[in-house]
mmCIF file with all atom_site columns, C-alpha atoms in Angstrom:
data_model
loop_
_atom_site.group_PDB
_atom_site.id
_atom_site.type_symbol
_atom_site.label_atom_id
_atom_site.label_alt_id
_atom_site.label_comp_id
_atom_site.label_asym_id
_atom_site.label_entity_id
_atom_site.label_seq_id
_atom_site.pdbx_PDB_ins_code
_atom_site.Cartn_x
_atom_site.Cartn_y
_atom_site.Cartn_z
_atom_site.occupancy
_atom_site.B_iso_or_equiv
_atom_site.pdbx_formal_charge
_atom_site.auth_seq_id
_atom_site.auth_comp_id
_atom_site.auth_asym_id
_atom_site.auth_atom_id
_atom_site.pdbx_PDB_model_num
ATOM 1   C CA . MET A 1 1   ? 0.000  0.000  0.000   1.00 47.00 ? 1192 MET A CA 1
ATOM 2   C CA . LYS A 1 2   ? 2.903  2.336  0.693   1.00 56.00 ? 1193 LYS A CA 1
ATOM 3   C CA . GLY A 1 3   ? 4.138  1.983  -2.929  1.00 55.00 ? 1194 GLY A CA 1
ATOM 4   C CA . ASP A 1 4   ? 0.788  3.214  -4.276  1.00 63.00 ? 1195 ASP A CA 1
ATOM 5   C CA . ASP A 1 5   ? 0.923  6.357  -2.093  1.00 69.00 ? 1196 ASP A CA 1
ATOM 6   C CA . GLU A 1 6   ? 4.393  7.245  -3.403  1.00 70.00 ? 1197 GLU A CA 1
ATOM 7   C CA . GLY A 1 7   ? 3.183  6.828  -6.986  1.00 67.00 ? 1198 GLY A CA 1
ATOM 8   C CA . GLN A 1 8   ? 0.267  9.161  -6.388  1.00 75.00 ? 1199 GLN A CA 1
ATOM 9   C CA . ILE A 1 9   ? 2.548  11.782 -4.820  1.00 78.00 ? 1200 ILE A CA 1
ATOM 10  C CA . HIS A 1 10  ? 4.889  11.638 -7.844  1.00 79.00 ? 1201 HIS A CA 1
ATOM 11  C CA . ILE A 1 11  ? 1.947  12.117 -10.178 1.00 84.00 ? 1202 ILE A CA 1
ATOM 12  C CA . LEU A 1 12  ? 0.776  15.149 -8.145  1.00 83.00 ? 1203 LEU A CA 1
ATOM 13  C CA . GLU A 1 13  ? 4.341  16.544 -8.209  1.00 87.00 ? 1204 GLU A CA 1
ATOM 14  C CA . MET A 1 14  ? 4.484  16.155 -11.992 1.00 86.00 ? 1205 MET A CA 1
ATOM 15  C CA . LEU A 1 15  ? 1.105  17.815 -12.465 1.00 86.00 ? 1206 LEU A CA 1
ATOM 16  C CA . THR A 1 16  ? 2.181  20.691 -10.216 1.00 89.00 ? 1207 THR A CA 1
ATOM 17  C CA . LEU A 1 17  ? 5.442  21.153 -12.120 1.00 86.00 ? 1208 LEU A CA 1
ATOM 18  C CA . PHE A 1 18  ? 3.619  20.981 -15.453 1.00 84.00 ? 1209 PHE A CA 1
ATOM 19  C CA . TRP A 1 19  ? 1.152  23.642 -14.251 1.00 84.00 ? 1210 TRP A CA 1
ATOM 20  C CA . LEU A 1 20  ? 4.035  25.833 -13.016 1.00 85.00 ? 1211 LEU A CA 1
ATOM 21  C CA . PHE A 1 21  ? 5.930  25.610 -16.322 1.00 83.00 ? 1212 PHE A CA 1
ATOM 22  C CA . PHE A 1 22  ? 2.755  26.163 -18.328 1.00 81.00 ? 1213 PHE A CA 1
ATOM 23  C CA . MET A 1 23  ? 1.867  29.299 -16.359 1.00 80.00 ? 1214 MET A CA 1
ATOM 24  C CA . SER A 1 24  ? 5.440  30.596 -16.657 1.00 81.00 ? 1215 SER A CA 1
ATOM 25  C CA . ALA A 1 25  ? 5.343  30.121 -20.420 1.00 77.00 ? 1216 ALA A CA 1
ATOM 26  C CA . THR A 1 26  ? 1.955  31.828 -20.593 1.00 75.00 ? 1217 THR A CA 1
ATOM 27  C CA . PHE A 1 27  ? 3.346  34.793 -18.648 1.00 70.00 ? 1218 PHE A CA 1
ATOM 28  C CA . LEU A 1 28  ? 6.411  35.079 -20.886 1.00 68.00 ? 1219 LEU A CA 1
ATOM 29  C CA . ILE A 1 29  ? 4.354  34.897 -24.043 1.00 69.00 ? 1220 ILE A CA 1
ATOM 30  C CA . ARG A 1 30  ? 2.121  37.752 -22.843 1.00 62.00 ? 1221 ARG A CA 1
ATOM 31  C CA . VAL A 1 31  ? 5.012  40.078 -21.977 1.00 56.00 ? 1222 VAL A CA 1
ATOM 32  C CA . GLN A 1 32  ? 5.572  42.491 -24.850 1.00 58.00 ? 1223 GLN A CA 1
ATOM 33  C CA . VAL A 1 33  ? 9.301  42.586 -25.529 1.00 55.00 ? 1224 VAL A CA 1
ATOM 34  C CA . PRO A 1 34  ? 10.353 45.228 -28.074 1.00 58.00 ? 1225 PRO A CA 1
ATOM 35  C CA . ASP A 1 35  ? 12.538 44.091 -30.925 1.00 57.00 ? 1226 ASP A CA 1
ATOM 36  C CA . SER A 1 36  ? 16.135 45.189 -30.757 1.00 58.00 ? 1227 SER A CA 1
ATOM 37  C CA . GLN A 1 37  ? 17.306 47.857 -33.165 1.00 58.00 ? 1228 GLN A CA 1
ATOM 38  C CA . SER A 1 38  ? 18.432 46.505 -36.487 1.00 61.00 ? 1229 SER A CA 1
ATOM 39  C CA . VAL A 1 39  ? 22.167 46.074 -36.912 1.00 62.00 ? 1230 VAL A CA 1
ATOM 40  C CA . ALA A 1 40  ? 21.674 47.087 -40.552 1.00 64.00 ? 1231 ALA A CA 1
ATOM 41  C CA . LEU A 1 41  ? 20.791 50.642 -39.486 1.00 69.00 ? 1232 LEU A CA 1
ATOM 42  C CA . ASP A 1 42  ? 24.066 51.027 -37.581 1.00 83.00 ? 1233 ASP A CA 1
ATOM 43  C CA . ALA A 1 43  ? 25.992 49.540 -40.500 1.00 88.00 ? 1234 ALA A CA 1
ATOM 44  C CA . SER A 1 44  ? 24.425 51.932 -43.002 1.00 90.00 ? 1235 SER A CA 1
ATOM 45  C CA . LEU A 1 45  ? 25.228 54.921 -40.775 1.00 92.00 ? 1236 LEU A CA 1
ATOM 46  C CA . GLU A 1 46  ? 28.805 53.746 -40.277 1.00 93.00 ? 1237 GLU A CA 1
ATOM 47  C CA . MET A 1 47  ? 29.212 53.180 -44.007 1.00 94.00 ? 1238 MET A CA 1
ATOM 48  C CA . ALA A 1 48  ? 27.869 56.680 -44.777 1.00 94.00 ? 1239 ALA A CA 1
ATOM 49  C CA . GLY A 1 49  ? 30.415 58.253 -42.419 1.00 95.00 ? 1240 GLY A CA 1
ATOM 50  C CA . SER A 1 50  ? 33.307 56.125 -43.679 1.00 95.00 ? 1241 SER A CA 1
ATOM 51  C CA . ASP A 1 51  ? 32.411 56.852 -47.298 1.00 96.00 ? 1242 ASP A CA 1
ATOM 52  C CA . ALA A 1 52  ? 32.349 60.609 -46.635 1.00 96.00 ? 1243 ALA A CA 1
ATOM 53  C CA . ILE A 1 53  ? 35.818 60.517 -45.074 1.00 96.00 ? 1244 ILE A CA 1
ATOM 54  C CA . ARG A 1 54  ? 37.168 58.334 -47.884 1.00 96.00 ? 1245 ARG A CA 1
ATOM 55  C CA . TYR A 1 55  ? 35.663 60.781 -50.358 1.00 95.00 ? 1246 TYR A CA 1
ATOM 56  C CA . GLY A 1 56  ? 37.629 63.635 -48.797 1.00 95.00 ? 1247 GLY A CA 1
ATOM 57  C CA . LEU A 1 57  ? 40.800 61.550 -48.833 1.00 94.00 ? 1248 LEU A CA 1
ATOM 58  C CA . GLY A 1 58  ? 40.199 60.583 -52.453 1.00 94.00 ? 1249 GLY A CA 1
ATOM 59  C CA . LEU A 1 59  ? 39.753 64.093 -53.874 1.00 93.00 ? 1250 LEU A CA 1
ATOM 60  C CA . GLU A 1 60  ? 42.773 65.666 -55.505 1.00 92.00 ? 1251 GLU A CA 1
ATOM 61  C CA . ALA A 1 61  ? 44.304 68.642 -53.732 1.00 89.00 ? 1252 ALA A CA 1
ATOM 62  C CA . GLU A 1 62  ? 43.563 71.998 -55.362 1.00 91.00 ? 1253 GLU A CA 1
ATOM 63  C CA . ILE A 1 63  ? 46.956 73.630 -54.664 1.00 89.00 ? 1254 ILE A CA 1
ATOM 64  C CA . ASN A 1 64  ? 49.301 71.253 -52.835 1.00 87.00 ? 1255 ASN A CA 1
ATOM 65  C CA . GLY A 1 65  ? 49.085 68.147 -50.698 1.00 84.00 ? 1256 GLY A CA 1
ATOM 66  C CA . GLU A 1 66  ? 48.218 64.522 -51.195 1.00 89.00 ? 1257 GLU A CA 1
ATOM 67  C CA . ASN A 1 67  ? 44.444 65.028 -51.188 1.00 93.00 ? 1258 ASN A CA 1
ATOM 68  C CA . ARG A 1 68  ? 41.799 67.685 -50.524 1.00 94.00 ? 1259 ARG A CA 1
ATOM 69  C CA . LEU A 1 69  ? 41.135 66.674 -46.919 1.00 94.00 ? 1260 LEU A CA 1
ATOM 70  C CA . GLU A 1 70  ? 44.801 66.834 -45.951 1.00 95.00 ? 1261 GLU A CA 1
ATOM 71  C CA . GLU A 1 71  ? 45.179 70.136 -47.813 1.00 95.00 ? 1262 GLU A CA 1
ATOM 72  C CA . LEU A 1 72  ? 42.338 71.710 -45.812 1.00 95.00 ? 1263 LEU A CA 1
ATOM 73  C CA . LEU A 1 73  ? 43.714 70.323 -42.545 1.00 95.00 ? 1264 LEU A CA 1
ATOM 74  C CA . ALA A 1 74  ? 47.213 71.621 -43.364 1.00 94.00 ? 1265 ALA A CA 1
ATOM 75  C CA . ASN A 1 75  ? 45.703 75.094 -43.823 1.00 94.00 ? 1266 ASN A CA 1
ATOM 76  C CA . ASP A 1 76  ? 43.774 74.680 -40.530 1.00 94.00 ? 1267 ASP A CA 1
ATOM 77  C CA . ASP A 1 77  ? 40.521 75.292 -42.464 1.00 95.00 ? 1268 ASP A CA 1
ATOM 78  C CA . ARG A 1 78  ? 38.268 73.422 -40.061 1.00 95.00 ? 1269 ARG A CA 1
ATOM 79  C CA . GLU A 1 79  ? 35.016 74.796 -41.471 1.00 96.00 ? 1270 GLU A CA 1
ATOM 80  C CA . GLY A 1 80  ? 36.115 73.811 -44.977 1.00 95.00 ? 1271 GLY A CA 1
ATOM 81  C CA . VAL A 1 81  ? 36.955 70.267 -43.821 1.00 96.00 ? 1272 VAL A CA 1
ATOM 82  C CA . CYS A 1 82  ? 33.581 69.790 -42.187 1.00 96.00 ? 1273 CYS A CA 1
ATOM 83  C CA . ASP A 1 83  ? 31.669 71.354 -45.077 1.00 96.00 ? 1274 ASP A CA 1
ATOM 84  C CA . LEU A 1 84  ? 33.450 68.959 -47.462 1.00 96.00 ? 1275 LEU A CA 1
ATOM 85  C CA . LEU A 1 85  ? 32.728 65.888 -45.335 1.00 96.00 ? 1276 LEU A CA 1
ATOM 86  C CA . GLN A 1 86  ? 29.148 66.791 -44.457 1.00 96.00 ? 1277 GLN A CA 1
ATOM 87  C CA . SER A 1 87  ? 28.312 67.438 -48.104 1.00 95.00 ? 1278 SER A CA 1
ATOM 88  C CA . ALA A 1 88  ? 29.598 63.944 -48.928 1.00 95.00 ? 1279 ALA A CA 1
ATOM 89  C CA . VAL A 1 89  ? 27.358 62.115 -46.430 1.00 95.00 ? 1280 VAL A CA 1
ATOM 90  C CA . ALA A 1 90  ? 24.846 59.867 -48.204 1.00 92.00 ? 1281 ALA A CA 1
ATOM 91  C CA . PRO A 1 91  ? 21.359 61.251 -48.939 1.00 93.00 ? 1282 PRO A CA 1
ATOM 92  C CA . GLY A 1 92  ? 18.891 60.624 -46.127 1.00 90.00 ? 1283 GLY A CA 1
ATOM 93  C CA . LYS A 1 93  ? 21.595 60.922 -43.488 1.00 92.00 ? 1284 LYS A CA 1
ATOM 94  C CA . GLU A 1 94  ? 22.991 63.883 -41.581 1.00 93.00 ? 1285 GLU A CA 1
ATOM 95  C CA . SER A 1 95  ? 26.111 64.370 -39.502 1.00 94.00 ? 1286 SER A CA 1
ATOM 96  C CA . ASN A 1 96  ? 27.978 66.509 -37.052 1.00 94.00 ? 1287 ASN A CA 1
ATOM 97  C CA . CYS A 1 97  ? 31.687 66.970 -37.715 1.00 95.00 ? 1288 CYS A CA 1
ATOM 98  C CA . TRP A 1 98  ? 34.207 67.047 -34.857 1.00 94.00 ? 1289 TRP A CA 1
ATOM 99  C CA . LEU A 1 99  ? 37.900 67.876 -35.263 1.00 96.00 ? 1290 LEU A CA 1
ATOM 100 C CA . ALA A 1 100 ? 40.838 67.704 -32.878 1.00 95.00 ? 1291 ALA A CA 1
ATOM 101 C CA . LYS A 1 101 ? 44.430 68.667 -33.639 1.00 95.00 ? 1292 LYS A CA 1
ATOM 102 C CA . ASP A 1 102 ? 47.109 66.638 -31.853 1.00 92.00 ? 1293 ASP A CA 1
ATOM 103 C CA . SER A 1 103 ? 45.956 66.160 -28.251 1.00 88.00 ? 1294 SER A CA 1
ATOM 104 C CA . SER A 1 104 ? 43.379 68.949 -28.129 1.00 91.00 ? 1295 SER A CA 1
ATOM 105 C CA . VAL A 1 105 ? 39.704 68.430 -27.344 1.00 91.00 ? 1296 VAL A CA 1
ATOM 106 C CA . SER A 1 106 ? 37.395 67.641 -30.265 1.00 91.00 ? 1297 SER A CA 1
ATOM 107 C CA . THR A 1 107 ? 35.144 70.547 -31.178 1.00 92.00 ? 1298 THR A CA 1
ATOM 108 C CA . PRO A 1 108 ? 32.224 70.661 -33.621 1.00 93.00 ? 1299 PRO A CA 1
ATOM 109 C CA . HIS A 1 109 ? 32.592 72.588 -36.879 1.00 93.00 ? 1300 HIS A CA 1
ATOM 110 C CA . GLY A 1 110 ? 30.489 73.026 -39.995 1.00 90.00 ? 1301 GLY A CA 1
ATOM 111 C CA . THR A 1 111 ? 26.737 72.655 -39.731 1.00 90.00 ? 1302 THR A CA 1
ATOM 112 C CA . VAL A 1 112 ? 25.789 71.420 -36.256 1.00 91.00 ? 1303 VAL A CA 1
ATOM 113 C CA . GLY A 1 113 ? 22.478 69.617 -35.963 1.00 89.00 ? 1304 GLY A CA 1
ATOM 114 C CA . THR A 1 114 ? 20.522 67.750 -33.323 1.00 89.00 ? 1305 THR A CA 1
ATOM 115 C CA . PRO A 1 115 ? 20.178 64.006 -33.968 1.00 88.00 ? 1306 PRO A CA 1
ATOM 116 C CA . ALA A 1 116 ? 16.641 62.710 -34.281 1.00 78.00 ? 1307 ALA A CA 1
ATOM 117 C CA . GLY A 1 117 ? 17.509 59.211 -33.123 1.00 80.00 ? 1308 GLY A CA 1
ATOM 118 C CA . GLY A 1 118 ? 20.505 56.971 -32.588 1.00 85.00 ? 1309 GLY A CA 1
ATOM 119 C CA . THR A 1 119 ? 23.874 58.023 -33.956 1.00 89.00 ? 1310 THR A CA 1
ATOM 120 C CA . VAL A 1 120 ? 27.026 56.250 -35.017 1.00 92.00 ? 1311 VAL A CA 1
ATOM 121 C CA . ALA A 1 121 ? 30.412 57.936 -34.640 1.00 93.00 ? 1312 ALA A CA 1
ATOM 122 C CA . VAL A 1 122 ? 33.037 57.261 -37.296 1.00 94.00 ? 1313 VAL A CA 1
ATOM 123 C CA . HIS A 1 123 ? 36.605 58.227 -36.412 1.00 94.00 ? 1314 HIS A CA 1
ATOM 124 C CA . ARG A 1 124 ? 39.668 58.628 -38.619 1.00 94.00 ? 1315 ARG A CA 1
ATOM 125 C CA . LEU A 1 125 ? 43.191 59.669 -37.683 1.00 95.00 ? 1316 LEU A CA 1
ATOM 126 C CA . VAL A 1 126 ? 44.772 61.797 -40.408 1.00 94.00 ? 1317 VAL A CA 1
ATOM 127 C CA . VAL A 1 127 ? 48.443 62.733 -40.156 1.00 94.00 ? 1318 VAL A CA 1
ATOM 128 C CA . VAL A 1 128 ? 49.399 65.972 -41.902 1.00 94.00 ? 1319 VAL A CA 1
ATOM 129 C CA . GLY A 1 129 ? 53.057 66.951 -41.535 1.00 91.00 ? 1320 GLY A CA 1
ATOM 130 C CA . SER A 1 130 ? 53.891 66.868 -37.837 1.00 93.00 ? 1321 SER A CA 1
ATOM 131 C CA . HIS A 1 131 ? 50.253 67.071 -36.704 1.00 94.00 ? 1322 HIS A CA 1
ATOM 132 C CA . ALA A 1 132 ? 47.783 64.267 -36.043 1.00 96.00 ? 1323 ALA A CA 1
ATOM 133 C CA . TRP A 1 133 ? 44.147 65.191 -36.666 1.00 95.00 ? 1324 TRP A CA 1
ATOM 134 C CA . THR A 1 134 ? 41.217 63.241 -35.297 1.00 95.00 ? 1325 THR A CA 1
ATOM 135 C CA . VAL A 1 135 ? 38.273 63.538 -37.681 1.00 96.00 ? 1326 VAL A CA 1
ATOM 136 C CA . THR A 1 136 ? 34.933 62.335 -36.337 1.00 95.00 ? 1327 THR A CA 1
ATOM 137 C CA . LEU A 1 137 ? 31.582 62.220 -38.092 1.00 95.00 ? 1328 LEU A CA 1
ATOM 138 C CA . ASP A 1 138 ? 28.580 61.601 -35.869 1.00 94.00 ? 1329 ASP A CA 1
ATOM 139 C CA . VAL A 1 139 ? 26.033 60.239 -38.356 1.00 93.00 ? 1330 VAL A CA 1
ATOM 140 C CA . TRP A 1 140 ? 22.279 59.696 -37.984 1.00 92.00 ? 1331 TRP A CA 1
ATOM 141 C CA . ALA A 1 141 ? 19.356 58.984 -40.284 1.00 89.00 ? 1332 ALA A CA 1
ATOM 142 C CA . ARG A 1 142 ? 17.300 62.047 -41.225 1.00 84.00 ? 1333 ARG A CA 1
ATOM 143 C CA . GLY A 1 143 ? 14.048 61.841 -39.295 1.00 72.00 ? 1334 GLY A CA 1
ATOM 144 C CA . GLY A 1 144 ? 15.497 59.186 -36.958 1.00 54.00 ? 1335 GLY A CA 1
ATOM 145 C CA . GLY A 1 145 ? 14.491 56.199 -39.107 1.00 51.00 ? 1336 GLY A CA 1
ATOM 146 C CA . ALA A 1 146 ? 16.409 53.973 -41.483 1.00 49.00 ? 1337 ALA A CA 1
#
């Protein structure tokens, strides 16, 4: 008779555990979990910033230098650098341009806007003569979407 009682208790334990797992699953299914932001959005923003910097490095210098970006940096034309880079950002995207010479603090130049969503910062170290410039584009999608 004792063996039958133990069997009944095990069955009740299993039913209780089944009910507990079922209710846990029901709770988890009802919880609204937002989808994570698409990695593709970050990649497109990063690509837009990288392309703009490569564009500046790929343009021929107007007077002297290896390329247009280095020429502008050599002349300490910070507004010109940022205007060049911001004009090269892909359509549908906007950016803020930050420049730092050697070990100075980065400061914004060019057109400064307020992001309407998440941003991606793209950095590039450009050496011009004896100076190291840090060029940063903070890129976001116009309107905050993709």
